[in-house]
Amino acid sequence: EDPQGSAVSNLKKRQALIGALRLQTAMEESLKIQKLSEDLNMGESIEYKHLVRLIDDQTRQDKDGKMILRANSEIKGTSLQNPYDPEATYRSKDGTGWQGYSAHVVQRCGPGNYSVIVDRDLQPSTHSDQAFAKSFYDKFGKENFDPNHDKLNAVTVDGLYCNSFDLQDQAKKAGFQIFCGTLNGKVSDAFLAGFDVDTSALTVQTCPCGYEVERANFNTEKETIRIRMPEGTCSGCENCGKCGSCILKNGEGSLVLKLRQYNEATTILNLGHDEYRDMVNKRNAVEGIPSVLRRAYHIDDVPYFGQWYARYKFMLDTTAMNIHVLARFRQDAAKAQKAATPSGGTESAA
């Protein structure tokens, strides 16, 4: 303990030490059980295979050949989470840990707010949103889409379904006009669409005012392009600052162009601000799908372990959601037919 430390910090240190000792003891006992299982010819049993996987996930050999515990950073998300649920994985997103599975839902919107789920999938939680997006564009896209003759299909998606040049390009080739605006109600300025962006080379040629860019560097992790303008260019521009640029001490102009903002600005320019905002509002409803499935259908409450049971429960819940939409449609149609029937008349049904 640290005599100068607080009671809380010393308590955390003791808890960490106790936890490390328990893990060390568990590792030593697991190695003994592994050796005993091999001596008893239990190598083909499921229990033995789970034990070997656990040891491999949690330990490694040091330079002297001794088995030691892996650091937390060395443990993969695919490590064994539960022997009764071996397919489940671990994923950290936005500072929160998620154990289990990730779900993907495609809902087709019709007139009168009757939206029907037309596709769904469930995979281990390490299956990324980008992987779900690629499979969606491949499955529902057009193989030989011609932008000069074919009509684009509008689709509102979660932000991670369009957060890279590759996904944007794949969606356009498949005939999709994707909308993934933010939930804060703000949209990007259409002025940003004036940047001459080369999506294949991931660089920028000119700014919206037509001035040539001195250099541009693409950041793969942040999906941004840092742009530098020649000395004196931005200071003499009447639109200085409108694009988000600032003037450095050496007189050069500097700005960071975000992929999401550029894509939004390009869409607004082609579609119109009001129509784009309407689509963004519809995109916000995307967040309501998992909320409804959790609140009304208790999708997280899977009574049994295993991916098969989780997938079975997921399919039943989404089917029940569609049946509810169908029932609401039939009720509304019956009310509309009754209201349209003259008083005292007779109804006819096909």
Short mmCIF file of C-alpha atoms in Angstrom, two decimals:
data_model
loop_
_atom_site.label_atom_id
_atom_site.label_comp_id
_atom_site.label_asym_id
_atom_site.label_seq_id
_atom_site.Cartn_x
_atom_site.Cartn_y
_atom_site.Cartn_z
CA GLU A 1 0.00 0.00 0.00
CA ASP A 2 1.00 3.61 -0.56
CA PRO A 3 1.11 5.50 2.79
CA GLN A 4 0.47 8.73 0.88
CA GLY A 5 -2.41 7.29 -1.15
CA SER A 6 -6.08 7.62 -0.38
CA ALA A 7 -8.19 4.85 1.12
CA VAL A 8 -9.99 4.40 -2.20
CA SER A 9 -6.78 4.01 -4.23
CA ASN A 10 -5.32 1.56 -1.72
CA LEU A 11 -8.54 -0.48 -1.80
CA LYS A 12 -8.37 -0.68 -5.60
CA LYS A 13 -4.73 -1.82 -5.40
CA ARG A 14 -5.63 -4.56 -2.92
CA GLN A 15 -8.53 -5.70 -5.11
CA ALA A 16 -6.27 -5.80 -8.17
CA LEU A 17 -3.66 -7.83 -6.27
CA ILE A 18 -6.26 -10.30 -4.98
CA GLY A 19 -7.67 -10.65 -8.48
CA ALA A 20 -4.22 -11.33 -9.93
CA LEU A 21 -3.54 -13.99 -7.29
CA ARG A 22 -6.87 -15.68 -8.00
CA LEU A 23 -6.16 -15.74 -11.75
CA GLN A 24 -2.70 -17.16 -11.10
CA THR A 25 -4.19 -19.91 -8.92
CA ALA A 26 -6.88 -20.65 -11.51
CA MET A 27 -4.24 -20.92 -14.24
CA GLU A 28 -2.13 -23.37 -12.23
CA GLU A 29 -5.18 -25.52 -11.43
CA SER A 30 -6.29 -25.47 -15.09
CA LEU A 31 -2.89 -26.76 -16.20
CA LYS A 32 -3.13 -29.59 -13.65
CA ILE A 33 -6.63 -30.51 -14.85
CA GLN A 34 -5.42 -30.48 -18.45
CA LYS A 35 -2.61 -32.92 -17.59
CA LEU A 36 -4.99 -35.16 -15.63
CA SER A 37 -7.54 -35.18 -18.50
CA GLU A 38 -4.82 -36.27 -20.93
CA ASP A 39 -3.75 -39.07 -18.60
CA LEU A 40 -7.39 -40.25 -18.45
CA ASN A 41 -7.72 -40.18 -22.27
CA MET A 42 -10.35 -37.43 -22.21
CA GLY A 43 -8.77 -35.49 -25.06
CA GLU A 44 -11.79 -35.86 -27.36
CA SER A 45 -14.36 -34.59 -24.85
CA ILE A 46 -16.01 -31.18 -25.29
CA GLU A 47 -15.03 -30.23 -21.74
CA TYR A 48 -11.35 -30.86 -22.47
CA LYS A 49 -11.47 -28.84 -25.70
CA HIS A 50 -13.05 -25.89 -23.86
CA LEU A 51 -10.34 -26.12 -21.20
CA VAL A 52 -7.56 -26.10 -23.82
CA ARG A 53 -9.16 -23.12 -25.56
CA LEU A 54 -9.45 -21.25 -22.25
CA ILE A 55 -5.79 -21.88 -21.39
CA ASP A 56 -4.69 -20.79 -24.87
CA ASP A 57 -6.80 -17.61 -24.65
CA GLN A 58 -5.64 -16.60 -21.18
CA THR A 59 -1.98 -17.72 -21.02
CA ARG A 60 1.23 -17.73 -23.04
CA GLN A 61 4.81 -18.93 -22.69
CA ASP A 62 7.55 -16.55 -21.62
CA LYS A 63 11.11 -16.65 -22.99
CA ASP A 64 11.98 -19.41 -20.49
CA GLY A 65 9.05 -21.58 -21.60
CA LYS A 66 7.02 -20.95 -18.44
CA MET A 67 3.27 -20.42 -18.72
CA ILE A 68 2.22 -16.94 -17.64
CA LEU A 69 -1.04 -14.98 -17.76
CA ARG A 70 -1.67 -12.77 -20.75
CA ALA A 71 -2.12 -9.04 -20.26
CA ASN A 72 -5.64 -7.71 -20.84
CA SER A 73 -4.49 -6.09 -24.08
CA GLU A 74 -3.33 -9.50 -25.38
CA ILE A 75 -6.69 -11.24 -24.87
CA LYS A 76 -8.75 -11.29 -28.06
CA GLY A 77 -12.46 -10.58 -28.30
CA THR A 78 -12.97 -14.12 -29.59
CA SER A 79 -11.75 -15.64 -26.32
CA LEU A 80 -14.03 -18.09 -24.53
CA GLN A 81 -16.66 -16.14 -22.57
CA ASN A 82 -18.73 -19.04 -21.27
CA PRO A 83 -18.36 -22.82 -21.77
CA TYR A 84 -22.13 -23.04 -22.31
CA ASP A 85 -22.00 -20.32 -25.01
CA PRO A 86 -18.74 -20.93 -26.93
CA GLU A 87 -19.79 -18.84 -29.98
CA ALA A 88 -20.25 -15.66 -27.93
CA THR A 89 -17.54 -13.00 -28.25
CA TYR A 90 -16.54 -9.79 -26.49
CA ARG A 91 -16.58 -6.33 -28.03
CA SER A 92 -15.82 -2.89 -26.62
CA LYS A 93 -17.76 -0.01 -28.20
CA ASP A 94 -17.89 3.59 -26.98
CA GLY A 95 -16.23 2.59 -23.71
CA THR A 96 -18.80 -0.13 -22.97
CA GLY A 97 -18.16 -3.87 -23.08
CA TRP A 98 -20.62 -6.09 -24.96
CA GLN A 99 -20.65 -9.86 -24.66
CA GLY A 100 -22.68 -12.08 -26.95
CA TYR A 101 -23.98 -11.28 -30.44
CA SER A 102 -24.69 -8.42 -32.86
CA ALA A 103 -27.92 -8.14 -34.82
CA HIS A 104 -28.58 -6.62 -38.24
CA VAL A 105 -32.05 -5.55 -39.38
CA VAL A 106 -33.27 -4.28 -42.78
CA GLN A 107 -36.67 -2.62 -42.73
CA ARG A 108 -38.55 -1.53 -45.85
CA CYS A 109 -40.67 1.59 -45.37
CA GLY A 110 -44.01 1.82 -47.11
CA PRO A 111 -46.78 4.43 -47.24
CA GLY A 112 -48.70 5.07 -44.06
CA ASN A 113 -45.76 4.24 -41.80
CA TYR A 114 -46.13 0.50 -42.34
CA SER A 115 -42.53 -0.66 -42.16
CA VAL A 116 -41.76 -4.36 -42.61
CA ILE A 117 -38.53 -6.17 -41.73
CA VAL A 118 -37.32 -7.85 -44.94
CA ASP A 119 -33.93 -9.14 -43.79
CA ARG A 120 -32.14 -9.86 -40.52
CA ASP A 121 -28.96 -11.53 -39.39
CA LEU A 122 -27.25 -12.37 -36.11
CA GLN A 123 -23.51 -12.91 -35.71
CA PRO A 124 -20.95 -12.89 -32.86
CA SER A 125 -20.43 -9.41 -31.43
CA THR A 126 -17.03 -9.12 -33.12
CA HIS A 127 -18.80 -9.09 -36.50
CA SER A 128 -18.42 -5.42 -37.44
CA ASP A 129 -21.11 -3.06 -38.72
CA GLN A 130 -18.99 -2.57 -41.84
CA ALA A 131 -19.19 -6.32 -42.54
CA PHE A 132 -22.97 -6.20 -42.12
CA ALA A 133 -23.07 -3.20 -44.48
CA LYS A 134 -21.06 -4.94 -47.21
CA SER A 135 -23.32 -8.00 -47.12
CA PHE A 136 -26.41 -5.74 -47.25
CA TYR A 137 -25.18 -3.81 -50.32
CA ASP A 138 -24.26 -7.07 -52.05
CA LYS A 139 -27.60 -8.72 -51.29
CA PHE A 140 -29.99 -5.87 -52.09
CA GLY A 141 -27.95 -3.92 -54.65
CA LYS A 142 -28.12 -4.02 -58.44
CA GLU A 143 -25.33 -5.93 -60.19
CA ASN A 144 -25.03 -3.74 -63.29
CA PHE A 145 -26.31 -0.41 -62.03
CA ASP A 146 -26.21 2.38 -64.62
CA PRO A 147 -26.47 5.85 -63.00
CA ASN A 148 -27.53 7.34 -66.36
CA HIS A 149 -30.61 5.12 -66.74
CA ASP A 150 -31.37 3.36 -63.45
CA LYS A 151 -32.97 5.04 -60.45
CA LEU A 152 -31.17 5.16 -57.11
CA ASN A 153 -32.78 3.45 -54.12
CA ALA A 154 -32.89 5.68 -51.02
CA VAL A 155 -31.78 3.93 -47.84
CA THR A 156 -31.28 5.35 -44.35
CA VAL A 157 -28.57 3.60 -42.37
CA ASP A 158 -26.62 3.66 -39.15
CA GLY A 159 -23.53 5.86 -39.38
CA LEU A 160 -21.06 2.98 -39.44
CA TYR A 161 -22.71 1.62 -42.60
CA CYS A 162 -21.28 4.52 -44.61
CA ASN A 163 -18.26 5.80 -42.70
CA SER A 164 -15.60 4.95 -45.29
CA PHE A 165 -14.86 5.66 -48.93
CA ASP A 166 -15.07 1.94 -49.67
CA LEU A 167 -18.61 1.62 -48.27
CA GLN A 168 -19.72 4.81 -50.01
CA ASP A 169 -18.33 3.57 -53.32
CA GLN A 170 -19.85 0.10 -52.90
CA ALA A 171 -23.26 1.61 -52.11
CA LYS A 172 -23.20 3.85 -55.20
CA LYS A 173 -22.17 0.97 -57.46
CA ALA A 174 -25.05 -1.09 -56.05
CA GLY A 175 -27.53 1.71 -56.81
CA PHE A 176 -28.06 3.11 -53.30
CA GLN A 177 -28.41 6.73 -52.21
CA ILE A 178 -27.50 6.40 -48.54
CA PHE A 179 -28.43 8.78 -45.74
CA CYS A 180 -26.63 8.59 -42.43
CA GLY A 181 -27.04 12.06 -40.94
CA THR A 182 -26.43 12.77 -37.28
CA LEU A 183 -29.06 12.63 -34.55
CA ASN A 184 -28.49 16.25 -33.45
CA GLY A 185 -30.56 17.66 -36.31
CA LYS A 186 -27.64 19.51 -37.90
CA VAL A 187 -26.60 18.98 -41.49
CA SER A 188 -23.40 19.93 -43.28
CA ASP A 189 -23.09 23.08 -45.35
CA ALA A 190 -23.50 22.36 -49.08
CA PHE A 191 -20.49 24.66 -49.64
CA LEU A 192 -18.21 21.76 -48.64
CA ALA A 193 -19.33 19.82 -51.73
CA GLY A 194 -17.20 22.21 -53.79
CA PHE A 195 -13.99 20.40 -52.80
CA ASP A 196 -12.61 18.40 -55.71
CA VAL A 197 -12.04 15.08 -53.90
CA ASP A 198 -10.40 12.15 -55.67
CA THR A 199 -11.94 9.19 -53.82
CA SER A 200 -9.67 6.66 -55.52
CA ALA A 201 -6.43 8.43 -54.62
CA LEU A 202 -7.87 9.77 -51.33
CA THR A 203 -6.68 13.29 -51.98
CA VAL A 204 -8.04 16.77 -52.80
CA GLN A 205 -7.18 18.76 -55.93
CA THR A 206 -8.91 22.12 -55.40
CA CYS A 207 -10.98 23.93 -52.77
CA PRO A 208 -14.58 25.16 -53.37
CA CYS A 209 -13.20 28.54 -54.56
CA GLY A 210 -11.07 26.87 -57.21
CA TYR A 211 -7.66 27.32 -55.57
CA GLU A 212 -5.22 24.42 -55.92
CA VAL A 213 -4.36 22.46 -52.80
CA GLU A 214 -0.67 22.37 -51.86
CA ARG A 215 -0.84 18.97 -50.13
CA ALA A 216 -3.46 16.64 -48.67
CA ASN A 217 -2.98 13.75 -46.24
CA PHE A 218 -5.62 11.10 -45.63
CA ASN A 219 -6.11 9.75 -42.09
CA THR A 220 -7.31 6.16 -42.32
CA GLU A 221 -8.49 5.84 -38.72
CA LYS A 222 -10.43 9.11 -38.53
CA GLU A 223 -11.56 9.08 -42.19
CA THR A 224 -10.43 12.69 -42.65
CA ILE A 225 -8.22 14.59 -45.09
CA ARG A 226 -5.91 17.28 -43.73
CA ILE A 227 -5.50 19.99 -46.36
CA ARG A 228 -2.79 22.64 -46.64
CA MET A 229 -3.28 25.65 -48.91
CA PRO A 230 -0.39 27.75 -50.33
CA GLU A 231 0.77 30.79 -48.37
CA GLY A 232 -1.54 33.77 -48.75
CA THR A 233 -4.33 31.84 -50.51
CA CYS A 234 -6.82 31.69 -47.64
CA SER A 235 -6.04 35.16 -46.27
CA GLY A 236 -7.05 36.71 -49.59
CA CYS A 237 -10.17 34.56 -50.07
CA GLU A 238 -13.58 36.12 -49.46
CA ASN A 239 -14.88 32.77 -48.19
CA CYS A 240 -12.06 32.31 -45.69
CA GLY A 241 -13.32 30.34 -42.71
CA LYS A 242 -16.53 29.19 -44.37
CA CYS A 243 -14.90 25.87 -45.22
CA GLY A 244 -13.46 25.58 -41.71
CA SER A 245 -9.95 26.75 -42.63
CA CYS A 246 -7.57 28.65 -40.39
CA ILE A 247 -4.39 30.60 -41.22
CA LEU A 248 -1.13 29.34 -39.73
CA LYS A 249 1.80 31.48 -38.62
CA ASN A 250 3.63 30.83 -41.88
CA GLY A 251 0.64 32.14 -43.84
CA GLU A 252 -0.55 28.76 -45.08
CA GLY A 253 -4.20 27.75 -44.83
CA SER A 254 -5.06 24.58 -42.95
CA LEU A 255 -8.27 22.61 -42.52
CA VAL A 256 -9.51 19.08 -41.89
CA LEU A 257 -12.18 17.75 -44.25
CA LYS A 258 -14.30 15.06 -42.63
CA LEU A 259 -15.58 12.31 -44.90
CA ARG A 260 -19.05 12.31 -43.32
CA GLN A 261 -19.49 16.06 -43.73
CA TYR A 262 -18.28 15.98 -47.34
CA ASN A 263 -20.66 13.14 -48.22
CA GLU A 264 -23.56 14.94 -46.58
CA ALA A 265 -22.73 18.17 -48.39
CA THR A 266 -22.54 16.38 -51.75
CA THR A 267 -25.91 14.72 -51.14
CA ILE A 268 -27.52 18.03 -50.13
CA LEU A 269 -26.20 19.65 -53.31
CA ASN A 270 -27.71 16.91 -55.49
CA LEU A 271 -30.93 16.37 -53.54
CA GLY A 272 -31.83 19.68 -51.91
CA HIS A 273 -31.61 20.78 -48.28
CA ASP A 274 -35.27 20.24 -47.32
CA GLU A 275 -35.55 16.78 -48.85
CA TYR A 276 -32.25 15.77 -47.30
CA ARG A 277 -33.40 16.93 -43.84
CA ASP A 278 -36.58 14.89 -44.28
CA MET A 279 -34.49 11.80 -45.04
CA VAL A 280 -32.27 12.49 -42.03
CA ASN A 281 -35.36 12.59 -39.82
CA LYS A 282 -36.34 9.20 -41.21
CA ARG A 283 -32.79 8.02 -40.58
CA ASN A 284 -33.23 8.90 -36.89
CA ALA A 285 -36.04 6.34 -36.78
CA VAL A 286 -33.39 3.68 -37.45
CA GLU A 287 -32.36 4.01 -33.81
CA GLY A 288 -35.92 3.14 -32.79
CA ILE A 289 -35.84 -0.38 -34.25
CA PRO A 290 -33.55 -1.95 -31.61
CA SER A 291 -35.34 0.10 -28.94
CA VAL A 292 -38.72 -1.38 -29.88
CA LEU A 293 -37.27 -4.89 -30.09
CA ARG A 294 -35.80 -4.53 -26.62
CA ARG A 295 -38.72 -2.77 -24.93
CA ALA A 296 -41.72 -4.51 -26.51
CA TYR A 297 -40.30 -7.89 -27.54
CA HIS A 298 -37.52 -8.38 -24.93
CA ILE A 299 -35.02 -9.45 -27.56
CA ASP A 300 -32.14 -9.56 -25.05
CA ASP A 301 -33.87 -12.17 -22.88
CA VAL A 302 -32.69 -15.40 -24.51
CA PRO A 303 -33.66 -18.31 -22.20
CA TYR A 304 -30.85 -20.63 -23.38
CA PHE A 305 -27.16 -20.29 -24.16
CA GLY A 306 -25.77 -20.62 -27.67
CA GLN A 307 -25.87 -18.80 -30.98
CA TRP A 308 -28.57 -21.10 -32.38
CA TYR A 309 -30.99 -20.20 -29.58
CA ALA A 310 -30.11 -16.49 -29.82
CA ARG A 311 -30.74 -16.56 -33.58
CA TYR A 312 -34.02 -18.48 -33.08
CA LYS A 313 -35.23 -15.93 -30.50
CA PHE A 314 -34.19 -13.06 -32.78
CA MET A 315 -36.10 -14.48 -35.75
CA LEU A 316 -39.23 -15.01 -33.66
CA ASP A 317 -39.13 -11.46 -32.27
CA THR A 318 -38.69 -9.81 -35.67
CA THR A 319 -41.46 -11.99 -37.12
CA ALA A 320 -43.76 -10.95 -34.27
CA MET A 321 -42.94 -7.31 -35.03
CA ASN A 322 -43.97 -7.84 -38.67
CA ILE A 323 -47.21 -9.56 -37.62
CA HIS A 324 -48.02 -6.57 -35.42
CA VAL A 325 -47.52 -4.24 -38.39
CA LEU A 326 -49.75 -6.46 -40.55
CA ALA A 327 -52.49 -6.44 -37.91
CA ARG A 328 -52.32 -2.66 -37.64
CA PHE A 329 -52.53 -2.34 -41.43
CA ARG A 330 -55.62 -4.60 -41.57
CA GLN A 331 -57.30 -2.65 -38.78
CA ASP A 332 -56.62 0.70 -40.46
CA ALA A 333 -57.82 -0.65 -43.81
CA ALA A 334 -61.07 -1.89 -42.21
CA LYS A 335 -61.66 1.48 -40.55
CA ALA A 336 -61.02 3.32 -43.82
CA GLN A 337 -63.43 1.02 -45.70
CA LYS A 338 -66.10 1.49 -43.04
CA ALA A 339 -65.72 5.26 -43.16
CA ALA A 340 -66.01 5.27 -46.97
CA THR A 341 -69.21 3.15 -46.95
CA PRO A 342 -72.36 5.34 -47.25
CA SER A 343 -74.80 5.18 -44.33
CA GLY A 344 -77.35 2.44 -44.88
CA GLY A 345 -75.46 0.98 -47.83
CA THR A 346 -74.08 -2.49 -48.21
CA GLU A 347 -70.41 -3.43 -48.11
CA SER A 348 -68.76 -5.65 -50.65
CA ALA A 349 -65.52 -7.51 -50.18
CA ALA A 350 -63.32 -9.18 -52.77
#
